[in-house]
mmCIF file of C-alpha atoms and ligand atoms in Angstrom:
data_model
loop_
_atom_site.group_PDB
_atom_site.id
_atom_site.type_symbol
_atom_site.label_atom_id
_atom_site.label_comp_id
_atom_site.label_asym_id
_atom_site.label_seq_id
_atom_site.Cartn_x
_atom_site.Cartn_y
_atom_site.Cartn_z
ATOM 1 C CA UNK A 25 -45.752 34.904 49.087
ATOM 2 C CA UNK A 26 -45.279 35.584 45.581
ATOM 3 C CA UNK A 27 -41.535 36.924 45.399
ATOM 4 C CA UNK A 28 -40.278 33.753 46.868
ATOM 5 C CA UNK A 29 -42.451 31.652 45.210
ATOM 6 C CA UNK A 30 -41.013 33.463 41.569
ATOM 7 C CA UNK A 31 -37.852 32.787 43.010
ATOM 8 C CA UNK A 32 -38.607 29.299 43.627
ATOM 9 C CA UNK A 33 -39.750 28.642 40.709
ATOM 10 C CA UNK A 34 -37.327 30.096 38.198
ATOM 11 C CA UNK A 35 -34.539 28.616 40.583
ATOM 12 C CA UNK A 36 -35.998 25.143 39.436
ATOM 13 C CA UNK A 37 -35.700 26.008 35.436
ATOM 14 C CA UNK A 38 -32.549 26.933 35.330
ATOM 15 C CA UNK A 39 -31.097 24.074 34.845
ATOM 16 C CA UNK A 40 -33.385 23.483 31.918
ATOM 17 C CA UNK A 41 -32.288 25.990 30.134
ATOM 18 C CA UNK A 42 -31.789 25.666 26.449
ATOM 19 C CA UNK A 43 -30.375 27.459 23.970
ATOM 20 C CA UNK A 44 -29.863 26.040 19.954
ATOM 21 C CA UNK A 45 -27.763 28.890 18.816
ATOM 22 C CA UNK A 46 -25.979 31.999 19.840
ATOM 23 C CA UNK A 47 -29.244 34.231 18.972
ATOM 24 C CA UNK A 48 -31.127 32.049 21.221
ATOM 25 C CA UNK A 49 -28.602 32.369 23.795
ATOM 26 C CA UNK A 50 -28.702 36.405 23.688
ATOM 27 C CA UNK A 51 -32.362 36.121 24.122
ATOM 28 C CA UNK A 52 -32.169 33.776 27.397
ATOM 29 C CA UNK A 53 -30.001 36.945 28.552
ATOM 30 C CA UNK A 54 -31.765 39.264 27.900
ATOM 31 C CA UNK A 55 -35.167 37.828 28.933
ATOM 32 C CA UNK A 56 -33.065 37.405 32.547
ATOM 33 C CA UNK A 57 -30.959 39.315 33.024
ATOM 34 C CA UNK A 58 -31.053 42.103 31.205
ATOM 35 C CA UNK A 59 -32.153 45.283 32.632
ATOM 36 C CA UNK A 60 -35.830 44.596 31.736
ATOM 37 C CA UNK A 61 -35.249 40.984 32.762
ATOM 38 C CA UNK A 62 -37.080 38.873 35.090
ATOM 39 C CA UNK A 63 -34.599 38.417 37.534
ATOM 40 C CA UNK A 64 -33.724 41.979 37.485
ATOM 41 C CA UNK A 65 -37.617 42.627 38.134
ATOM 42 C CA UNK A 66 -37.120 40.691 41.276
ATOM 43 C CA UNK A 67 -34.382 42.381 42.301
ATOM 44 C CA UNK A 68 -36.831 45.396 42.056
ATOM 45 C CA UNK A 69 -39.317 43.824 43.916
ATOM 46 C CA UNK A 70 -37.119 42.909 46.665
ATOM 47 C CA UNK A 71 -36.236 46.775 47.723
ATOM 48 C CA UNK A 72 -39.886 46.160 48.908
ATOM 49 C CA UNK A 73 -39.357 43.287 50.963
ATOM 50 C CA UNK A 74 -39.472 43.651 54.874
ATOM 51 C CA UNK A 75 -36.247 43.839 56.410
ATOM 52 C CA UNK A 76 -36.651 40.771 58.744
ATOM 53 C CA UNK A 77 -37.352 38.450 55.417
ATOM 54 C CA UNK A 78 -34.338 40.393 53.286
ATOM 55 C CA UNK A 79 -31.935 37.948 54.492
ATOM 56 C CA UNK A 80 -33.552 34.830 53.650
ATOM 57 C CA UNK A 81 -34.906 36.310 50.136
ATOM 58 C CA UNK A 82 -31.540 38.300 49.495
ATOM 59 C CA UNK A 83 -29.857 34.812 49.578
ATOM 60 C CA UNK A 84 -32.247 33.205 47.192
ATOM 61 C CA UNK A 85 -32.261 35.756 44.703
ATOM 62 C CA UNK A 86 -28.430 36.137 44.588
ATOM 63 C CA UNK A 87 -28.718 31.822 44.345
ATOM 64 C CA UNK A 88 -30.936 32.435 41.397
ATOM 65 C CA UNK A 89 -28.945 35.163 39.542
ATOM 66 C CA UNK A 90 -25.581 33.120 39.690
ATOM 67 C CA UNK A 91 -26.673 30.109 38.579
ATOM 68 C CA UNK A 92 -28.547 31.415 35.508
ATOM 69 C CA UNK A 93 -25.614 33.516 35.030
ATOM 70 C CA UNK A 94 -23.447 30.689 35.219
ATOM 71 C CA UNK A 95 -26.039 28.271 33.099
ATOM 72 C CA UNK A 96 -26.026 30.887 30.247
ATOM 73 C CA UNK A 97 -22.160 31.080 30.594
ATOM 74 C CA UNK A 98 -21.937 27.067 30.138
ATOM 75 C CA UNK A 99 -24.313 27.569 27.119
ATOM 76 C CA UNK A 100 -21.922 29.779 25.727
ATOM 77 C CA UNK A 101 -18.990 27.714 26.125
ATOM 78 C CA UNK A 102 -20.625 24.969 24.411
ATOM 79 C CA UNK A 103 -21.128 27.355 21.314
ATOM 80 C CA UNK A 104 -17.810 28.418 21.399
ATOM 81 C CA UNK A 105 -16.124 24.961 21.170
ATOM 82 C CA UNK A 106 -18.304 24.547 18.614
ATOM 83 C CA UNK A 107 -17.130 27.309 16.321
ATOM 84 C CA UNK A 108 -13.525 26.668 17.465
ATOM 85 C CA UNK A 109 -13.638 23.242 16.009
ATOM 86 C CA UNK A 110 -15.662 24.580 12.817
ATOM 87 C CA UNK A 111 -12.709 27.058 12.903
ATOM 88 C CA UNK A 112 -10.005 24.337 12.812
ATOM 89 C CA UNK A 113 -11.883 23.420 9.340
ATOM 90 C CA UNK A 114 -10.261 25.164 7.248
ATOM 91 C CA UNK A 115 -11.766 24.272 3.415
ATOM 92 C CA UNK A 116 -9.193 26.524 1.468
ATOM 93 C CA UNK A 117 -6.567 24.357 2.680
ATOM 94 C CA UNK A 118 -4.865 21.993 0.159
ATOM 95 C CA UNK A 119 -5.363 18.386 0.925
ATOM 96 C CA UNK A 120 -2.711 16.615 2.852
ATOM 97 C CA UNK A 121 0.167 15.050 0.688
ATOM 98 C CA UNK A 122 -0.337 11.409 -0.189
ATOM 99 C CA UNK A 123 1.884 9.715 1.405
ATOM 100 C CA UNK A 124 5.093 8.567 -0.927
ATOM 101 C CA UNK A 125 5.713 4.771 -1.421
ATOM 102 C CA UNK A 126 10.094 4.382 -1.109
ATOM 103 C CA UNK A 127 11.997 2.650 -4.026
ATOM 104 C CA UNK A 128 12.525 -0.929 -3.578
ATOM 105 C CA UNK A 129 16.223 -1.574 -3.054
ATOM 106 C CA UNK A 130 16.425 -3.655 -5.796
ATOM 107 C CA UNK A 131 15.204 -1.077 -8.364
ATOM 108 C CA UNK A 132 17.568 1.269 -6.507
ATOM 109 C CA UNK A 133 20.347 -0.879 -7.686
ATOM 110 C CA UNK A 134 19.271 -1.762 -10.955
ATOM 111 C CA UNK A 135 18.994 1.511 -11.555
ATOM 112 C CA UNK A 136 22.243 2.818 -10.674
ATOM 113 C CA UNK A 137 23.828 -0.433 -12.878
ATOM 114 C CA UNK A 138 22.045 0.659 -15.903
ATOM 115 C CA UNK A 139 22.619 4.723 -15.412
ATOM 116 C CA UNK A 140 26.559 3.418 -15.200
ATOM 117 C CA UNK A 141 26.191 1.095 -18.201
ATOM 118 C CA UNK A 142 24.322 4.051 -20.563
ATOM 119 C CA UNK A 143 26.919 6.235 -19.741
ATOM 120 C CA UNK A 144 29.263 4.136 -21.811
ATOM 121 C CA UNK A 145 26.706 3.787 -24.307
ATOM 122 C CA UNK A 146 24.552 0.699 -23.390
ATOM 123 C CA UNK A 147 20.781 0.763 -24.485
ATOM 124 C CA UNK A 148 18.314 -1.543 -22.532
ATOM 125 C CA UNK A 149 16.693 -4.550 -24.264
ATOM 126 C CA UNK A 150 14.216 -6.413 -22.631
ATOM 127 C CA UNK A 151 13.192 -10.334 -23.276
ATOM 128 C CA UNK A 152 9.693 -12.747 -22.064
ATOM 129 C CA UNK A 153 10.171 -14.417 -18.860
ATOM 130 C CA UNK A 154 8.557 -17.324 -20.113
ATOM 131 C CA UNK A 155 11.111 -18.471 -22.483
ATOM 132 C CA UNK A 156 11.209 -21.196 -24.818
ATOM 133 C CA UNK A 157 14.289 -23.855 -24.523
ATOM 134 C CA UNK A 158 16.185 -22.817 -27.743
ATOM 135 C CA UNK A 159 16.800 -19.295 -26.277
ATOM 136 C CA UNK A 160 17.577 -19.899 -22.507
ATOM 137 C CA UNK A 161 19.869 -22.890 -23.680
ATOM 138 C CA UNK A 162 19.953 -23.983 -27.009
ATOM 139 C CA UNK A 163 21.246 -21.205 -28.941
ATOM 140 C CA UNK A 164 23.429 -20.628 -25.865
ATOM 141 C CA UNK A 165 25.524 -23.172 -27.013
ATOM 142 C CA UNK A 166 24.317 -26.140 -23.930
ATOM 143 C CA UNK A 167 24.334 -29.468 -25.830
ATOM 144 C CA UNK A 168 20.769 -31.105 -25.547
ATOM 145 C CA UNK A 169 22.784 -33.562 -22.901
ATOM 146 C CA UNK A 170 24.809 -30.766 -21.598
ATOM 147 C CA UNK A 171 25.988 -30.949 -17.954
ATOM 148 C CA UNK A 172 25.671 -27.430 -17.823
ATOM 149 C CA UNK A 173 21.997 -27.537 -18.347
ATOM 150 C CA UNK A 174 21.294 -29.110 -14.624
ATOM 151 C CA UNK A 175 23.624 -26.123 -13.180
ATOM 152 C CA UNK A 176 20.404 -24.747 -13.406
ATOM 153 C CA UNK A 177 17.286 -25.830 -11.769
ATOM 154 C CA UNK A 178 14.612 -24.695 -14.245
ATOM 155 C CA UNK A 179 10.880 -24.469 -14.044
ATOM 156 C CA UNK A 180 9.107 -26.418 -16.925
ATOM 157 C CA UNK A 181 5.334 -25.222 -17.651
ATOM 158 C CA UNK A 182 3.181 -27.609 -18.430
ATOM 159 C CA UNK A 183 1.150 -27.932 -21.697
ATOM 160 C CA UNK A 184 -1.812 -29.191 -19.855
ATOM 161 C CA UNK A 185 -2.558 -28.595 -16.671
ATOM 162 C CA UNK A 186 -1.562 -31.573 -14.627
ATOM 163 C CA UNK A 187 0.237 -33.688 -17.494
ATOM 164 C CA UNK A 188 3.986 -33.690 -17.064
ATOM 165 C CA UNK A 189 4.833 -33.952 -20.784
ATOM 166 C CA UNK A 190 8.262 -32.949 -21.819
ATOM 167 C CA UNK A 191 7.926 -29.242 -22.415
ATOM 168 C CA UNK A 192 10.100 -26.323 -23.985
ATOM 169 C CA UNK A 193 8.499 -24.127 -22.264
ATOM 170 C CA UNK A 194 10.090 -22.857 -19.268
ATOM 171 C CA UNK A 195 10.642 -20.006 -16.984
ATOM 172 C CA UNK A 196 14.016 -18.419 -17.635
ATOM 173 C CA UNK A 197 16.941 -19.160 -15.456
ATOM 174 C CA UNK A 198 18.491 -16.062 -16.292
ATOM 175 C CA UNK A 199 18.713 -13.150 -18.355
ATOM 176 C CA UNK A 200 21.514 -14.290 -21.184
ATOM 177 C CA UNK A 201 18.314 -15.554 -23.028
ATOM 178 C CA UNK A 202 17.991 -12.148 -23.819
ATOM 179 C CA UNK A 203 21.318 -11.865 -25.743
ATOM 180 C CA UNK A 204 19.998 -14.707 -28.202
ATOM 181 C CA UNK A 205 16.827 -12.902 -28.552
ATOM 182 C CA UNK A 206 18.795 -9.548 -28.988
ATOM 183 C CA UNK A 207 21.270 -10.688 -31.679
ATOM 184 C CA UNK A 208 18.541 -12.469 -33.868
ATOM 185 C CA UNK A 209 16.602 -9.428 -33.900
ATOM 186 C CA UNK A 210 19.517 -6.642 -34.441
ATOM 187 C CA UNK A 211 22.471 -6.278 -36.286
ATOM 188 C CA UNK A 212 25.991 -5.394 -34.878
ATOM 189 C CA UNK A 213 27.408 -3.470 -33.636
ATOM 190 C CA UNK A 214 25.215 -4.430 -30.308
ATOM 191 C CA UNK A 215 25.779 -2.724 -26.938
ATOM 192 C CA UNK A 216 22.901 -3.565 -24.430
ATOM 193 C CA UNK A 217 21.744 -4.285 -20.906
ATOM 194 C CA UNK A 218 19.379 -6.565 -20.225
ATOM 195 C CA UNK A 219 17.824 -6.508 -16.389
ATOM 196 C CA UNK A 220 15.272 -8.932 -15.501
ATOM 197 C CA UNK A 221 13.594 -11.633 -13.185
ATOM 198 C CA UNK A 222 14.840 -14.929 -13.349
ATOM 199 C CA UNK A 223 13.666 -17.979 -11.824
ATOM 200 C CA UNK A 224 14.952 -21.233 -10.529
ATOM 201 C CA UNK A 225 13.560 -24.291 -8.555
ATOM 202 C CA UNK A 226 15.234 -23.820 -5.453
ATOM 203 C CA UNK A 227 14.017 -23.914 -2.168
ATOM 204 C CA UNK A 228 13.513 -20.537 -0.383
ATOM 205 C CA UNK A 229 16.551 -19.934 2.241
ATOM 206 C CA UNK A 230 18.048 -16.753 3.379
ATOM 207 C CA UNK A 231 20.421 -17.766 0.471
ATOM 208 C CA UNK A 232 18.182 -19.060 -2.174
ATOM 209 C CA UNK A 233 15.043 -18.174 -3.537
ATOM 210 C CA UNK A 234 12.911 -19.257 -6.599
ATOM 211 C CA UNK A 235 13.313 -15.951 -8.560
ATOM 212 C CA UNK A 236 15.689 -13.257 -8.115
ATOM 213 C CA UNK A 237 16.937 -10.593 -10.530
ATOM 214 C CA UNK A 238 19.768 -10.360 -13.051
ATOM 215 C CA UNK A 239 21.346 -7.789 -15.276
ATOM 216 C CA UNK A 240 22.835 -9.237 -18.223
ATOM 217 C CA UNK A 241 25.297 -6.917 -20.463
ATOM 218 C CA UNK A 242 26.191 -7.464 -24.121
ATOM 219 C CA UNK A 243 28.625 -6.154 -26.657
ATOM 220 C CA UNK A 244 29.238 -7.004 -30.162
ATOM 221 C CA UNK A 245 31.474 -5.094 -32.763
ATOM 222 C CA UNK A 246 34.337 -5.899 -35.020
ATOM 223 C CA UNK A 247 37.311 -6.083 -33.155
ATOM 224 C CA UNK A 248 36.040 -6.413 -29.281
ATOM 225 C CA UNK A 249 38.377 -7.862 -27.168
ATOM 226 C CA UNK A 250 38.916 -8.951 -23.863
ATOM 227 C CA UNK A 251 40.545 -5.882 -22.585
ATOM 228 C CA UNK A 252 37.475 -4.146 -23.929
ATOM 229 C CA UNK A 253 35.355 -6.230 -21.632
ATOM 230 C CA UNK A 254 38.056 -6.341 -18.250
ATOM 231 C CA UNK A 255 37.772 -2.431 -18.689
ATOM 232 C CA UNK A 256 34.173 -1.977 -18.811
ATOM 233 C CA UNK A 257 33.880 -4.239 -15.634
ATOM 234 C CA UNK A 258 36.454 -2.282 -14.112
ATOM 235 C CA UNK A 259 35.020 0.830 -14.852
ATOM 236 C CA UNK A 260 31.578 -0.912 -13.471
ATOM 237 C CA UNK A 261 32.970 -1.626 -10.243
ATOM 238 C CA UNK A 262 34.618 1.999 -9.301
ATOM 239 C CA UNK A 263 31.300 4.034 -10.470
ATOM 240 C CA UNK A 264 29.536 1.295 -8.202
ATOM 241 C CA UNK A 265 31.573 0.806 -5.339
ATOM 242 C CA UNK A 266 34.268 3.499 -5.113
ATOM 243 C CA UNK A 267 37.209 4.537 -6.740
ATOM 244 C CA UNK A 268 39.702 2.476 -4.637
ATOM 245 C CA UNK A 269 38.149 -0.827 -5.965
ATOM 246 C CA UNK A 270 40.528 -3.162 -7.483
ATOM 247 C CA UNK A 271 39.058 -6.074 -9.844
ATOM 248 C CA UNK A 272 40.383 -9.647 -10.088
ATOM 249 C CA UNK A 273 39.133 -12.083 -13.122
ATOM 250 C CA UNK A 274 39.451 -16.004 -12.450
ATOM 251 C CA UNK A 275 39.022 -18.498 -15.318
ATOM 252 C CA UNK A 276 35.682 -20.119 -15.144
ATOM 253 C CA UNK A 277 33.296 -21.789 -17.258
ATOM 254 C CA UNK A 278 29.875 -20.994 -19.381
ATOM 255 C CA UNK A 279 28.981 -22.738 -22.408
ATOM 256 C CA UNK A 280 28.216 -19.473 -23.886
ATOM 257 C CA UNK A 281 31.316 -17.650 -23.584
ATOM 258 C CA UNK A 282 35.164 -18.492 -24.439
ATOM 259 C CA UNK A 283 37.303 -17.929 -22.558
ATOM 260 C CA UNK A 284 35.071 -17.310 -19.443
ATOM 261 C CA UNK A 285 35.772 -16.151 -16.197
ATOM 262 C CA UNK A 286 34.178 -14.974 -12.632
ATOM 263 C CA UNK A 287 34.872 -11.236 -11.451
ATOM 264 C CA UNK A 288 35.830 -10.745 -7.675
ATOM 265 C CA UNK A 289 36.078 -7.162 -6.415
ATOM 266 C CA UNK A 290 38.335 -5.864 -3.329
ATOM 267 C CA UNK A 291 36.166 -6.260 -0.489
ATOM 268 C CA UNK A 292 34.207 -3.514 -0.274
ATOM 269 C CA UNK A 293 34.058 -3.258 3.517
ATOM 270 C CA UNK A 294 37.292 -3.877 4.680
ATOM 271 C CA UNK A 295 38.864 -2.075 1.688
ATOM 272 C CA UNK A 296 40.833 -5.405 0.618
ATOM 273 C CA UNK A 297 42.509 -6.370 3.994
ATOM 274 C CA UNK A 298 40.379 -9.333 4.767
ATOM 275 C CA UNK A 299 37.220 -9.497 7.439
ATOM 276 C CA UNK A 300 34.437 -12.056 8.332
ATOM 277 C CA UNK A 301 32.730 -10.779 5.118
ATOM 278 C CA UNK A 302 35.406 -11.843 2.332
ATOM 279 C CA UNK A 303 36.107 -14.843 4.770
ATOM 280 C CA UNK A 304 39.394 -13.523 5.229
ATOM 281 C CA UNK A 305 40.505 -13.381 1.183
ATOM 282 C CA UNK A 306 40.018 -9.119 0.632
ATOM 283 C CA UNK A 307 38.070 -10.203 -2.447
ATOM 284 C CA UNK A 308 34.117 -10.649 -2.987
ATOM 285 C CA UNK A 309 32.520 -12.515 -5.752
ATOM 286 C CA UNK A 310 30.358 -10.516 -8.068
ATOM 287 C CA UNK A 311 29.590 -11.563 -12.047
ATOM 288 C CA UNK A 312 30.619 -14.063 -14.400
ATOM 289 C CA UNK A 313 31.566 -12.819 -17.909
ATOM 290 C CA UNK A 314 33.531 -14.043 -20.785
ATOM 291 C CA UNK A 315 33.843 -13.894 -24.604
ATOM 292 C CA UNK A 316 30.727 -14.206 -26.383
ATOM 293 C CA UNK A 317 31.428 -18.081 -28.127
ATOM 294 C CA UNK A 318 31.711 -18.210 -31.644
ATOM 295 C CA UNK A 319 28.829 -21.090 -31.710
ATOM 296 C CA UNK A 320 26.567 -18.935 -30.234
ATOM 297 C CA UNK A 321 27.096 -15.723 -32.686
ATOM 298 C CA UNK A 322 26.998 -18.321 -35.597
ATOM 299 C CA UNK A 323 23.561 -19.416 -33.922
ATOM 300 C CA UNK A 324 22.122 -16.409 -34.027
ATOM 301 C CA UNK A 325 23.060 -15.470 -37.407
ATOM 302 C CA UNK A 326 26.469 -13.272 -36.715
ATOM 303 C CA UNK A 327 29.445 -13.810 -38.805
ATOM 304 C CA UNK A 328 31.834 -15.022 -36.085
ATOM 305 C CA UNK A 329 34.846 -14.295 -38.312
ATOM 306 C CA UNK A 330 33.775 -10.469 -38.644
ATOM 307 C CA UNK A 331 32.564 -9.637 -35.087
ATOM 308 C CA UNK A 332 33.539 -10.813 -31.470
ATOM 309 C CA UNK A 333 31.414 -9.825 -27.909
ATOM 310 C CA UNK A 334 31.820 -9.894 -24.490
ATOM 311 C CA UNK A 335 28.981 -10.971 -22.204
ATOM 312 C CA UNK A 336 28.708 -10.351 -18.479
ATOM 313 C CA UNK A 337 25.840 -11.458 -16.493
ATOM 314 C CA UNK A 338 25.429 -10.232 -12.561
ATOM 315 C CA UNK A 339 22.743 -10.999 -9.711
ATOM 316 C CA UNK A 340 20.991 -7.416 -8.472
ATOM 317 C CA UNK A 341 20.386 -9.396 -4.947
ATOM 318 C CA UNK A 342 24.333 -9.897 -4.229
ATOM 319 C CA UNK A 343 25.434 -6.420 -5.728
ATOM 320 C CA UNK A 344 22.431 -5.025 -2.861
ATOM 321 C CA UNK A 345 23.974 -7.028 -0.515
ATOM 322 C CA UNK A 346 27.101 -5.517 -0.815
ATOM 323 C CA UNK A 347 26.167 -2.214 -0.927
ATOM 324 C CA UNK A 348 23.410 -2.289 1.749
ATOM 325 C CA UNK A 349 24.213 -5.530 3.384
ATOM 326 C CA UNK A 350 21.340 -7.071 3.019
ATOM 327 C CA UNK A 351 22.094 -10.854 3.449
ATOM 328 C CA UNK A 352 18.573 -12.368 3.736
ATOM 329 C CA UNK A 353 17.154 -12.590 0.342
ATOM 330 C CA UNK A 354 13.896 -12.749 1.506
ATOM 331 C CA UNK A 355 13.434 -9.470 2.955
ATOM 332 C CA UNK A 356 13.271 -8.248 -0.847
ATOM 333 C CA UNK A 357 10.489 -10.006 -1.487
ATOM 334 C CA UNK A 358 8.449 -10.020 1.744
ATOM 335 C CA UNK A 359 7.257 -6.464 1.274
ATOM 336 C CA UNK A 360 7.565 -5.437 4.981
ATOM 337 C CA UNK A 361 7.833 -2.261 5.155
ATOM 338 C CA UNK A 362 9.899 -1.332 8.676
ATOM 339 C CA UNK A 363 12.620 -2.358 5.783
ATOM 340 C CA UNK A 364 11.377 -1.013 2.889
ATOM 341 C CA UNK A 365 11.648 2.177 4.463
ATOM 342 C CA UNK A 366 15.128 2.056 5.534
ATOM 343 C CA UNK A 367 15.564 3.087 1.870
ATOM 344 C CA UNK A 368 13.319 6.258 2.188
ATOM 345 C CA UNK A 369 16.707 8.615 1.831
ATOM 346 C CA UNK A 370 18.232 6.571 -0.847
HETATM 347 N N1 LIG B 430 23.892 -16.542 -17.397
HETATM 348 C C1 LIG B 430 24.690 -17.092 -15.760
HETATM 349 C C2 LIG B 430 24.311 -17.445 -14.591
HETATM 350 O O1 LIG B 430 22.929 -17.358 -14.523
HETATM 351 C C3 LIG B 430 25.775 -15.543 -15.708
HETATM 352 C C4 LIG B 430 26.393 -14.463 -16.464
HETATM 353 C C5 LIG B 430 27.891 -15.475 -16.547
HETATM 354 C C6 LIG B 430 26.028 -14.359 -17.729
HETATM 355 C C7 LIG B 430 29.098 -15.407 -18.064
HETATM 356 C C8 LIG B 430 27.039 -13.715 -18.783
HETATM 357 C C9 LIG B 430 28.321 -14.304 -18.552
HETATM 358 O O2 LIG B 430 26.554 -12.984 -19.776
HETATM 359 O O3 LIG B 430 29.145 -14.271 -19.631
HETATM 360 O O4 LIG B 430 24.758 -18.108 -13.920
#
């Protein structure tokens, strides 16, 4: 009979109903479920069905209406999901901020050293990393066969690839070379701080590296005394490690200073009482210093009778080790972000 066949043919199509947009979906609803829709028309027909068939056809009709509604709802949900997705895309939003990198601990410490000395009138001077023997050793009073030259294992640069001829081009092994550059190009008074990378032919380990960083200080004027050196270094140590910090100068030897000294600070970990870090002594060494040797002044064209000066040199890695307890030098050049991110808030 016609009604039953109509219902069944519509039922067979329900699963196939499709709509590409909200309008097409509404058209489907109108086509089947509105007052003039096909299913509503079947319900109207149903009123005239003989009683004995009402039960079977009624069930079929209800099934048809429910399945059609369910299919239309399912399609509507798909549209709503898509619309919600589109809503999430807020084209007026400012772009995500680019994640900023962190400052490298060695840069942090170098800048702190620069800041501290700039407050007492030091300006920054720089020199080349590829240097010549004259500026790194000769003018700094290292005699040609002076054993002090062996203190630093120097990287010499071959002039011809693979040909190891004697050469005076080298990678600077200390930033003291910038002293000679400054003294030959500026007239006293000179008050400079020379930060930079230096190179030594060392096997890489936790305690040694083939490159590291130094900050050199140089002050030349009339009547500069050892007391001035001591005061400048005491001021630096207190600024860097805290006002309780004490310093101790021990006699030492460098070819370019006379007298020369090495400076210790009271251990910033135990406060000078003695701990494993300072090996129970209460002191840790941080730099070398001294009065600029008159030979160096003269080699650079400065009259040593009129002028005197002091110099000092420190390792940035050493200061960083004391400040941030980074003991393994390799961490500074491995670029491991897990290490570097720890300095985010510094
Ligand atoms: N140049 C020395 C080094 O690399 C450090 C140094 C010591 C620098 C004494 C100085 C100084 O200016 O006076 O070990």
